[in-house]
């Protein structure tokens, strides 16, 4: 006789046990590489190598394809012999070369660290769109206000920024450049956040519990990645990376950092799309002077303070759910959106039990009776052996699987 030890086979309304080990405690964002319990000390190093070389490989492929297409179309070349596509085209190529980092980060998390790729987005295992929208609504007036102040303040470095003539590019060129910026800047800004505040923070956090140790390296690398400009520009970028890293850990996800980064770049490049020659400029945030840094750093700190207040008010979770494995690639069963009790899993699938299988969840029917007990020899329920004297035995149905008729009488056997 075959004995099925785990009840009926998987079907509607049943969820098989997840193959990954279940963690016993919640995890903050920078420790999410430990989500599945498969962490080993070599995985963050190998994953960082995959992110670095994968991104470089895709950038080279993109540049090579651009050169081939430009040569076929007989595009002009610059002083270095590299074909150009004009201000809008070259800017689009630069933004795409950064955006390709994001899928590489997802693949490294899934393939190298053996965890859901969505755990790079937040402790909820996905990007929390409602919380991202709230952060965008907050970042918009702050980013617009800081750019307005930049335009009103004179340049301090003795350059010609404040005296050079600003020429309008014309409506067709402006609309084309603005469309390019609106389409590609969100991917570029998000890719930088996934690489620095996402992958690097979690790679270091896989080894160290302290959030400060997790955010310090990425903030310096983030500033260095923008080039060596002025000391004020390097300081501003370091502060941005440090504050956004801590904000990511305190809010449990990348949404707040993506919002401010996206709107800063979107507004600045959107304005540049309307100025002749602005998109061709090689200047970055690393080249800002002390006046711009003195305006930008307080805006960053103010944004972080308001986001933390909003996160506490909305009860945005900063840690993952304990004792529950993920339902799939990037989705956790607990609801970590702002406010309210945890929501159930998608699709109406019943949640995993928070304790051992069958504990505190009531009897679970199976082929062996309530709670999966095997019947005693002779067909008697083993629970009856421990019943008090005089307790009537549980009602048993008639043999052959027949049930009482609707009038309460048992049909005659044939």
CSV table of C-alpha atoms in Angstrom, one decimal:
chain,number,residue,atom,x,y,z
A,1,UNK,CA,0.0,0.0,0.0
A,2,UNK,CA,1.3,3.4,-0.9
A,3,UNK,CA,1.2,6.1,1.8
A,4,UNK,CA,1.1,9.7,0.8
A,5,UNK,CA,2.9,11.5,3.6
A,6,UNK,CA,2.0,15.1,2.6
A,7,UNK,CA,-1.7,15.0,1.9
A,8,UNK,CA,-3.3,15.5,-1.5
A,9,UNK,CA,-1.2,16.6,-4.6
A,10,UNK,CA,-0.8,20.2,-5.5
A,11,UNK,CA,-3.9,21.7,-6.9
A,12,UNK,CA,-6.2,24.7,-6.7
A,13,UNK,CA,-5.9,26.5,-3.4
A,14,UNK,CA,-2.7,24.7,-2.3
A,15,UNK,CA,0.8,26.2,-2.4
A,16,UNK,CA,3.8,23.8,-2.4
A,17,UNK,CA,6.6,24.5,0.1
A,18,UNK,CA,9.2,27.0,-1.3
A,19,UNK,CA,12.5,25.4,-2.0
A,20,UNK,CA,14.5,28.2,-0.4
A,21,UNK,CA,15.2,28.2,3.4
A,22,UNK,CA,12.9,30.5,5.4
A,23,UNK,CA,14.6,33.2,7.5
A,24,UNK,CA,13.6,33.6,11.1
A,25,UNK,CA,14.0,37.4,11.4
A,26,UNK,CA,13.2,40.5,9.4
A,27,UNK,CA,15.9,42.0,7.1
A,28,UNK,CA,16.7,45.6,6.5
A,29,UNK,CA,17.3,46.7,2.9
A,30,UNK,CA,21.1,46.5,3.0
A,31,UNK,CA,20.9,42.9,4.2
A,32,UNK,CA,18.5,41.7,1.5
A,33,UNK,CA,21.2,39.6,-0.2
A,34,UNK,CA,20.5,37.1,2.7
A,35,UNK,CA,16.8,36.7,1.7
A,36,UNK,CA,16.9,33.1,0.5
A,37,UNK,CA,19.6,31.9,3.0
A,38,UNK,CA,21.9,31.1,0.1
A,39,UNK,CA,24.5,33.8,0.8
A,40,UNK,CA,28.1,32.9,0.6
A,41,UNK,CA,31.0,35.3,1.0
A,42,UNK,CA,32.1,34.9,-2.6
A,43,UNK,CA,28.7,35.8,-4.1
A,44,UNK,CA,28.9,39.6,-3.6
A,45,UNK,CA,32.4,39.7,-5.1
A,46,UNK,CA,31.4,37.6,-8.1
A,47,UNK,CA,28.2,39.5,-8.6
A,48,UNK,CA,30.0,42.8,-8.6
A,49,UNK,CA,32.3,41.5,-11.3
A,50,UNK,CA,29.3,40.4,-13.3
A,51,UNK,CA,27.8,43.9,-13.0
A,52,UNK,CA,31.0,45.6,-13.9
A,53,UNK,CA,32.0,43.5,-16.9
A,54,UNK,CA,28.5,43.0,-18.1
A,55,UNK,CA,27.9,46.8,-18.1
A,56,UNK,CA,31.2,47.5,-19.9
A,57,UNK,CA,30.4,44.8,-22.4
A,58,UNK,CA,27.0,46.2,-23.2
A,59,UNK,CA,28.4,49.7,-23.4
A,60,UNK,CA,31.1,48.5,-25.9
A,61,UNK,CA,28.4,46.7,-28.0
A,62,UNK,CA,26.3,49.9,-28.0
A,63,UNK,CA,29.1,52.1,-29.0
A,64,UNK,CA,30.3,49.7,-31.7
A,65,UNK,CA,26.7,49.5,-33.2
A,66,UNK,CA,26.6,53.3,-33.1
A,67,UNK,CA,29.9,53.6,-35.0
A,68,UNK,CA,28.8,51.1,-37.6
A,69,UNK,CA,25.5,52.8,-38.2
A,70,UNK,CA,27.1,56.2,-38.3
A,71,UNK,CA,29.7,55.0,-40.8
A,72,UNK,CA,27.0,53.5,-43.0
A,73,UNK,CA,25.0,56.7,-42.9
A,74,UNK,CA,28.1,58.8,-43.5
A,75,UNK,CA,27.8,60.9,-40.3
A,76,UNK,CA,30.4,63.5,-39.6
A,77,UNK,CA,33.3,62.7,-37.2
A,78,UNK,CA,34.7,64.8,-34.4
A,79,UNK,CA,38.4,65.7,-33.7
A,80,UNK,CA,39.0,62.2,-32.3
A,81,UNK,CA,37.6,60.5,-35.3
A,82,UNK,CA,34.4,59.3,-33.6
A,83,UNK,CA,31.2,59.7,-35.6
A,84,UNK,CA,28.6,62.0,-34.0
A,85,UNK,CA,24.9,62.1,-34.2
A,86,UNK,CA,24.5,65.7,-33.1
A,87,UNK,CA,23.6,67.0,-29.6
A,88,UNK,CA,20.4,65.1,-29.2
A,89,UNK,CA,21.7,61.8,-30.7
A,90,UNK,CA,24.9,61.8,-28.7
A,91,UNK,CA,23.1,62.6,-25.5
A,92,UNK,CA,20.7,59.7,-26.2
A,93,UNK,CA,23.6,57.4,-26.7
A,94,UNK,CA,25.2,58.5,-23.4
A,95,UNK,CA,21.9,58.0,-21.5
A,96,UNK,CA,21.5,54.5,-23.0
A,97,UNK,CA,25.0,53.5,-22.1
A,98,UNK,CA,24.1,54.1,-18.5
A,99,UNK,CA,20.7,52.6,-18.6
A,100,UNK,CA,22.0,49.2,-19.7
A,101,UNK,CA,23.4,48.7,-16.2
A,102,UNK,CA,20.0,48.1,-14.7
A,103,UNK,CA,19.2,44.7,-16.4
A,104,UNK,CA,22.7,43.5,-15.5
A,105,UNK,CA,22.1,44.3,-11.8
A,106,UNK,CA,18.9,42.2,-12.0
A,107,UNK,CA,20.7,39.3,-13.6
A,108,UNK,CA,23.5,39.4,-11.1
A,109,UNK,CA,21.1,39.3,-8.2
A,110,UNK,CA,19.2,36.4,-9.7
A,111,UNK,CA,22.0,34.3,-11.2
A,112,UNK,CA,24.9,34.9,-8.9
A,113,UNK,CA,23.3,35.6,-5.5
A,114,UNK,CA,20.4,33.2,-6.2
A,115,UNK,CA,17.7,35.6,-4.9
A,116,UNK,CA,14.7,37.3,-6.5
A,117,UNK,CA,15.8,40.3,-8.6
A,118,UNK,CA,13.0,42.4,-7.0
A,119,UNK,CA,14.8,42.4,-3.7
A,120,UNK,CA,17.2,45.0,-5.2
A,121,UNK,CA,14.2,47.3,-5.5
A,122,UNK,CA,12.8,47.2,-2.0
A,123,UNK,CA,12.2,45.0,1.1
A,124,UNK,CA,8.8,44.2,-0.5
A,125,UNK,CA,10.5,42.4,-3.3
A,126,UNK,CA,9.3,44.9,-5.9
A,127,UNK,CA,9.2,48.6,-6.7
A,128,UNK,CA,6.5,50.2,-4.6
A,129,UNK,CA,4.8,52.4,-7.2
A,130,UNK,CA,2.5,54.3,-4.9
A,131,UNK,CA,5.4,55.2,-2.6
A,132,UNK,CA,7.4,56.2,-5.6
A,133,UNK,CA,4.6,58.5,-6.8
A,134,UNK,CA,4.5,60.2,-3.3
A,135,UNK,CA,8.3,60.8,-3.4
A,136,UNK,CA,8.1,62.2,-6.9
A,137,UNK,CA,5.4,64.6,-5.8
A,138,UNK,CA,7.6,65.8,-3.0
A,139,UNK,CA,10.8,66.0,-5.1
A,140,UNK,CA,9.2,68.1,-7.9
A,141,UNK,CA,8.9,71.4,-6.1
A,142,UNK,CA,12.3,71.0,-4.4
A,143,UNK,CA,14.1,70.2,-7.6
A,144,UNK,CA,12.4,73.0,-9.5
A,145,UNK,CA,13.1,75.5,-6.7
A,146,UNK,CA,16.8,74.6,-6.6
A,147,UNK,CA,17.1,75.0,-10.4
A,148,UNK,CA,15.3,78.3,-10.2
A,149,UNK,CA,17.8,79.5,-7.5
A,150,UNK,CA,20.7,78.4,-9.7
A,151,UNK,CA,19.4,80.5,-12.5
A,152,UNK,CA,19.1,83.6,-10.3
A,153,UNK,CA,22.5,83.4,-8.6
A,154,UNK,CA,25.6,84.7,-10.3
A,155,UNK,CA,28.5,82.4,-11.1
A,156,UNK,CA,31.3,82.4,-8.5
A,157,UNK,CA,34.1,80.8,-10.3
A,158,UNK,CA,35.0,83.7,-12.6
A,159,UNK,CA,33.9,81.8,-15.7
A,160,UNK,CA,31.5,83.0,-18.4
A,161,UNK,CA,28.5,81.0,-17.2
A,162,UNK,CA,26.7,84.1,-16.0
A,163,UNK,CA,27.6,86.3,-19.1
A,164,UNK,CA,27.4,83.9,-22.1
A,165,UNK,CA,24.5,84.4,-24.5
A,166,UNK,CA,21.7,81.9,-24.3
A,167,UNK,CA,20.1,81.1,-27.7
A,168,UNK,CA,16.8,79.3,-28.3
A,169,UNK,CA,17.2,76.2,-30.4
A,170,UNK,CA,13.8,76.4,-32.0
A,171,UNK,CA,10.6,74.6,-31.3
A,172,UNK,CA,11.2,71.4,-33.5
A,173,UNK,CA,14.6,70.8,-32.0
A,174,UNK,CA,13.3,71.5,-28.5
A,175,UNK,CA,10.4,69.1,-28.7
A,176,UNK,CA,12.6,66.4,-30.1
A,177,UNK,CA,15.2,66.9,-27.4
A,178,UNK,CA,12.6,67.1,-24.7
A,179,UNK,CA,11.0,63.8,-25.9
A,180,UNK,CA,14.3,62.1,-25.8
A,181,UNK,CA,15.0,63.3,-22.3
A,182,UNK,CA,11.6,62.3,-21.0
A,183,UNK,CA,12.0,58.8,-22.4
A,184,UNK,CA,15.6,58.0,-21.5
A,185,UNK,CA,16.4,60.0,-18.3
A,186,UNK,CA,14.1,57.8,-16.1
A,187,UNK,CA,16.0,54.7,-17.1
A,188,UNK,CA,19.4,56.4,-16.7
A,189,UNK,CA,18.6,57.8,-13.3
A,190,UNK,CA,17.1,54.5,-12.1
A,191,UNK,CA,20.1,52.6,-13.4
A,192,UNK,CA,22.5,54.7,-11.4
A,193,UNK,CA,20.4,54.1,-8.2
A,194,UNK,CA,20.2,50.4,-8.8
A,195,UNK,CA,23.9,50.2,-9.3
A,196,UNK,CA,25.1,52.4,-6.4
A,197,UNK,CA,22.3,52.5,-3.8
A,198,UNK,CA,21.0,49.1,-4.8
A,199,UNK,CA,23.7,46.6,-5.8
A,200,UNK,CA,26.7,48.1,-4.0
A,201,UNK,CA,24.8,48.8,-0.8
A,202,UNK,CA,23.5,45.3,-0.6
A,203,UNK,CA,26.8,43.7,-1.6
A,204,UNK,CA,28.6,45.4,1.3
A,205,UNK,CA,25.6,44.9,3.5
A,206,UNK,CA,25.8,41.1,2.9
A,207,UNK,CA,29.0,41.2,5.0
A,208,UNK,CA,28.4,44.0,7.5
A,209,UNK,CA,25.4,44.8,9.7
A,210,UNK,CA,26.1,48.5,10.1
A,211,UNK,CA,24.3,50.7,7.5
A,212,UNK,CA,27.1,53.2,7.6
A,213,UNK,CA,29.6,50.7,6.4
A,214,UNK,CA,27.2,49.7,3.6
A,215,UNK,CA,26.6,53.3,2.3
A,216,UNK,CA,30.1,54.9,2.6
A,217,UNK,CA,31.9,53.1,-0.3
A,218,UNK,CA,29.1,53.6,-2.8
A,219,UNK,CA,28.8,57.3,-2.0
A,220,UNK,CA,32.5,57.9,-2.9
A,221,UNK,CA,32.3,55.7,-6.0
A,222,UNK,CA,29.2,57.5,-7.1
A,223,UNK,CA,31.0,60.9,-6.9
A,224,UNK,CA,34.1,59.5,-8.7
A,225,UNK,CA,32.0,58.0,-11.5
A,226,UNK,CA,30.9,61.5,-12.5
A,227,UNK,CA,34.4,62.6,-13.1
A,228,UNK,CA,36.9,64.8,-11.2
A,229,UNK,CA,35.7,68.4,-11.4
A,230,UNK,CA,35.8,70.8,-8.6
A,231,UNK,CA,36.1,69.9,-4.9
A,232,UNK,CA,32.6,71.4,-4.3
A,233,UNK,CA,31.1,69.2,-7.0
A,234,UNK,CA,32.8,66.1,-5.5
A,235,UNK,CA,31.5,67.0,-2.1
A,236,UNK,CA,28.0,67.6,-3.3
A,237,UNK,CA,27.9,64.2,-5.1
A,238,UNK,CA,29.3,62.5,-2.1
A,239,UNK,CA,26.7,64.0,0.2
A,240,UNK,CA,24.0,63.0,-2.3
A,241,UNK,CA,25.2,59.4,-2.4
A,242,UNK,CA,25.5,59.2,1.4
A,243,UNK,CA,22.1,60.7,2.2
A,244,UNK,CA,20.3,58.7,-0.5
A,245,UNK,CA,22.0,55.6,0.7
A,246,UNK,CA,20.8,56.1,4.3
A,247,UNK,CA,17.4,57.2,3.0
A,248,UNK,CA,17.2,53.9,1.0
A,249,UNK,CA,17.9,51.9,4.1
A,250,UNK,CA,15.5,53.8,6.4
A,251,UNK,CA,12.6,53.6,3.9
A,252,UNK,CA,13.4,50.0,2.8
A,253,UNK,CA,13.7,50.7,-0.9
A,254,UNK,CA,15.1,52.8,-3.8
A,255,UNK,CA,11.9,54.8,-4.5
A,256,UNK,CA,12.9,58.0,-2.6
A,257,UNK,CA,16.4,58.1,-4.2
A,258,UNK,CA,15.1,57.4,-7.7
A,259,UNK,CA,12.5,60.2,-7.4
A,260,UNK,CA,15.0,63.0,-6.5
A,261,UNK,CA,17.6,61.7,-8.9
A,262,UNK,CA,15.1,61.4,-11.8
A,263,UNK,CA,13.6,64.9,-11.3
A,264,UNK,CA,17.0,66.6,-10.9
A,265,UNK,CA,18.2,65.2,-14.2
A,266,UNK,CA,14.9,65.5,-16.0
A,267,UNK,CA,14.5,69.2,-15.2
A,268,UNK,CA,18.1,70.1,-15.8
A,269,UNK,CA,18.3,68.3,-19.1
A,270,UNK,CA,14.8,69.4,-20.1
A,271,UNK,CA,15.9,73.0,-19.8
A,272,UNK,CA,19.2,72.2,-21.7
A,273,UNK,CA,17.2,70.8,-24.6
A,274,UNK,CA,15.9,74.3,-25.3
A,275,UNK,CA,19.3,76.0,-25.2
A,276,UNK,CA,21.6,75.9,-28.3
A,277,UNK,CA,24.7,73.8,-27.6
A,278,UNK,CA,23.7,72.9,-24.0
A,279,UNK,CA,23.2,69.2,-24.6
A,280,UNK,CA,26.6,69.0,-26.3
A,281,UNK,CA,28.3,70.3,-23.1
A,282,UNK,CA,30.6,68.0,-21.2
A,283,UNK,CA,29.8,69.6,-17.8
A,284,UNK,CA,28.3,67.4,-15.1
A,285,UNK,CA,27.3,67.9,-11.5
A,286,UNK,CA,31.0,67.3,-10.6
A,287,UNK,CA,31.8,70.7,-12.1
A,288,UNK,CA,29.5,72.8,-9.9
A,289,UNK,CA,31.0,75.7,-7.9
A,290,UNK,CA,30.5,76.5,-4.2
A,291,UNK,CA,27.4,78.5,-4.8
A,292,UNK,CA,25.6,75.7,-6.5
A,293,UNK,CA,26.8,73.2,-3.8
A,294,UNK,CA,25.6,75.6,-1.1
A,295,UNK,CA,22.1,75.5,-2.6
A,296,UNK,CA,22.0,71.9,-3.5
A,297,UNK,CA,23.1,70.3,-0.3
A,298,UNK,CA,20.4,71.9,1.9
A,299,UNK,CA,17.8,70.8,-0.6
A,300,UNK,CA,19.0,67.2,-0.4
A,301,UNK,CA,18.9,67.3,3.4
A,302,UNK,CA,15.4,68.9,3.4
A,303,UNK,CA,14.1,66.3,1.0
A,304,UNK,CA,15.5,63.5,3.1
A,305,UNK,CA,13.9,64.9,6.3
A,306,UNK,CA,10.5,65.2,4.7
A,307,UNK,CA,10.7,61.7,3.2
A,308,UNK,CA,11.5,60.2,6.6
A,309,UNK,CA,8.6,62.0,8.1
A,310,UNK,CA,6.3,60.8,5.4
A,311,UNK,CA,7.6,57.3,5.7
A,312,UNK,CA,6.8,57.2,9.5
A,313,UNK,CA,3.4,58.7,8.9
A,314,UNK,CA,2.5,56.3,6.2
A,315,UNK,CA,4.2,53.4,8.0
A,316,UNK,CA,6.3,52.4,5.1
A,317,UNK,CA,8.1,49.2,6.1
A,318,UNK,CA,11.9,49.4,6.3
A,319,UNK,CA,12.4,45.6,6.9
A,320,UNK,CA,11.2,42.5,5.1
A,321,UNK,CA,8.7,40.1,6.4
A,322,UNK,CA,10.1,37.4,8.8
A,323,UNK,CA,9.4,33.7,8.4
A,324,UNK,CA,7.8,34.0,4.9
A,325,UNK,CA,9.5,32.9,1.7
A,326,UNK,CA,8.9,34.9,-1.5
A,327,UNK,CA,6.0,33.8,-3.7
A,328,UNK,CA,7.9,34.3,-6.8
A,329,UNK,CA,10.6,36.3,-8.5
A,330,UNK,CA,10.3,39.7,-6.8
A,331,UNK,CA,7.0,39.4,-4.9
A,332,UNK,CA,6.6,38.9,-1.2
A,333,UNK,CA,3.3,37.9,0.4
A,334,UNK,CA,3.2,40.7,2.9
A,335,UNK,CA,1.9,44.1,2.0
A,336,UNK,CA,4.7,46.7,2.7
A,337,UNK,CA,3.0,49.6,1.0
A,338,UNK,CA,2.2,52.7,3.1
A,339,UNK,CA,-0.3,52.3,5.8
A,340,UNK,CA,-2.7,49.6,6.8
A,341,UNK,CA,-2.4,46.0,7.7
A,342,UNK,CA,-0.4,43.6,5.5
A,343,UNK,CA,-2.2,42.7,2.4
A,344,UNK,CA,-2.6,39.2,1.2
A,345,UNK,CA,-0.7,37.7,-1.7
A,346,UNK,CA,-1.7,38.4,-5.3
A,347,UNK,CA,-4.3,36.2,-7.0
A,348,UNK,CA,-6.0,35.2,-3.8
A,349,UNK,CA,-3.4,32.5,-3.0
A,350,UNK,CA,-3.6,31.6,0.7
A,351,UNK,CA,-0.6,32.7,2.7
A,352,UNK,CA,2.1,30.5,4.0
A,353,UNK,CA,1.7,29.6,7.7
A,354,UNK,CA,3.9,31.7,10.0
A,355,UNK,CA,4.8,28.7,12.2
A,356,UNK,CA,5.4,25.1,11.4
A,357,UNK,CA,3.2,23.4,8.8
A,358,UNK,CA,-0.2,22.7,10.4
A,359,UNK,CA,0.5,24.7,13.6
A,360,UNK,CA,-2.1,27.2,14.6
A,361,UNK,CA,-3.8,26.9,11.3
A,362,UNK,CA,-6.6,24.4,12.2
A,363,UNK,CA,-7.1,20.9,10.9
A,364,UNK,CA,-6.1,20.4,7.3
A,365,UNK,CA,-8.1,17.7,5.5
A,366,UNK,CA,-6.2,15.0,3.7
A,367,UNK,CA,-6.6,11.3,2.8
A,368,UNK,CA,-5.7,10.3,6.4
A,369,UNK,CA,-8.3,12.3,8.3
A,370,UNK,CA,-8.1,15.6,10.1
A,371,UNK,CA,-4.6,17.2,10.5
A,372,UNK,CA,-3.2,14.5,8.2
A,373,UNK,CA,-3.2,11.8,10.9
A,374,UNK,CA,-2.8,8.2,9.8
A,375,UNK,CA,-5.7,6.0,10.8
A,376,UNK,CA,-5.0,3.4,13.5
A,377,UNK,CA,-5.2,-0.3,12.6
A,378,UNK,CA,-8.9,-1.4,12.4
A,379,UNK,CA,-10.0,2.0,11.2
A,380,UNK,CA,-10.3,3.7,14.6
A,381,UNK,CA,-9.2,7.3,15.0
A,382,UNK,CA,-6.2,7.4,17.3
A,383,UNK,CA,-7.7,10.5,19.0
A,384,UNK,CA,-10.4,8.3,20.4
A,385,UNK,CA,-7.9,6.5,22.6
A,386,UNK,CA,-7.4,9.6,24.6
A,387,UNK,CA,-11.1,10.6,24.9
A,388,UNK,CA,-12.7,10.7,28.4
A,389,UNK,CA,-14.7,7.7,29.4
A,390,UNK,CA,-18.3,7.8,28.2
A,391,UNK,CA,-17.5,10.1,25.3
A,392,UNK,CA,-19.4,8.9,22.2
A,393,UNK,CA,-17.3,8.1,19.2
A,394,UNK,CA,-17.3,10.5,16.3
A,395,UNK,CA,-19.9,10.0,13.7
A,396,UNK,CA,-18.9,7.8,10.9
A,397,UNK,CA,-20.4,7.8,7.4
A,398,UNK,CA,-21.9,4.7,5.9
A,399,UNK,CA,-19.6,2.4,4.0
A,400,UNK,CA,-18.9,2.8,0.4
A,401,UNK,CA,-18.8,6.6,0.6
A,402,UNK,CA,-22.6,7.1,0.7
A,403,UNK,CA,-24.1,10.1,2.4
A,404,UNK,CA,-27.4,10.5,4.2
A,405,UNK,CA,-30.3,11.5,1.9
A,406,UNK,CA,-31.9,14.9,2.1
A,407,UNK,CA,-34.7,13.7,4.5
A,408,UNK,CA,-32.2,12.6,7.1
A,409,UNK,CA,-32.5,8.8,6.4
A,410,UNK,CA,-29.8,6.6,5.1
A,411,UNK,CA,-30.6,5.0,1.8
A,412,UNK,CA,-31.1,1.2,1.9
A,413,UNK,CA,-28.1,-0.8,0.8
A,414,UNK,CA,-28.6,-2.7,-2.4
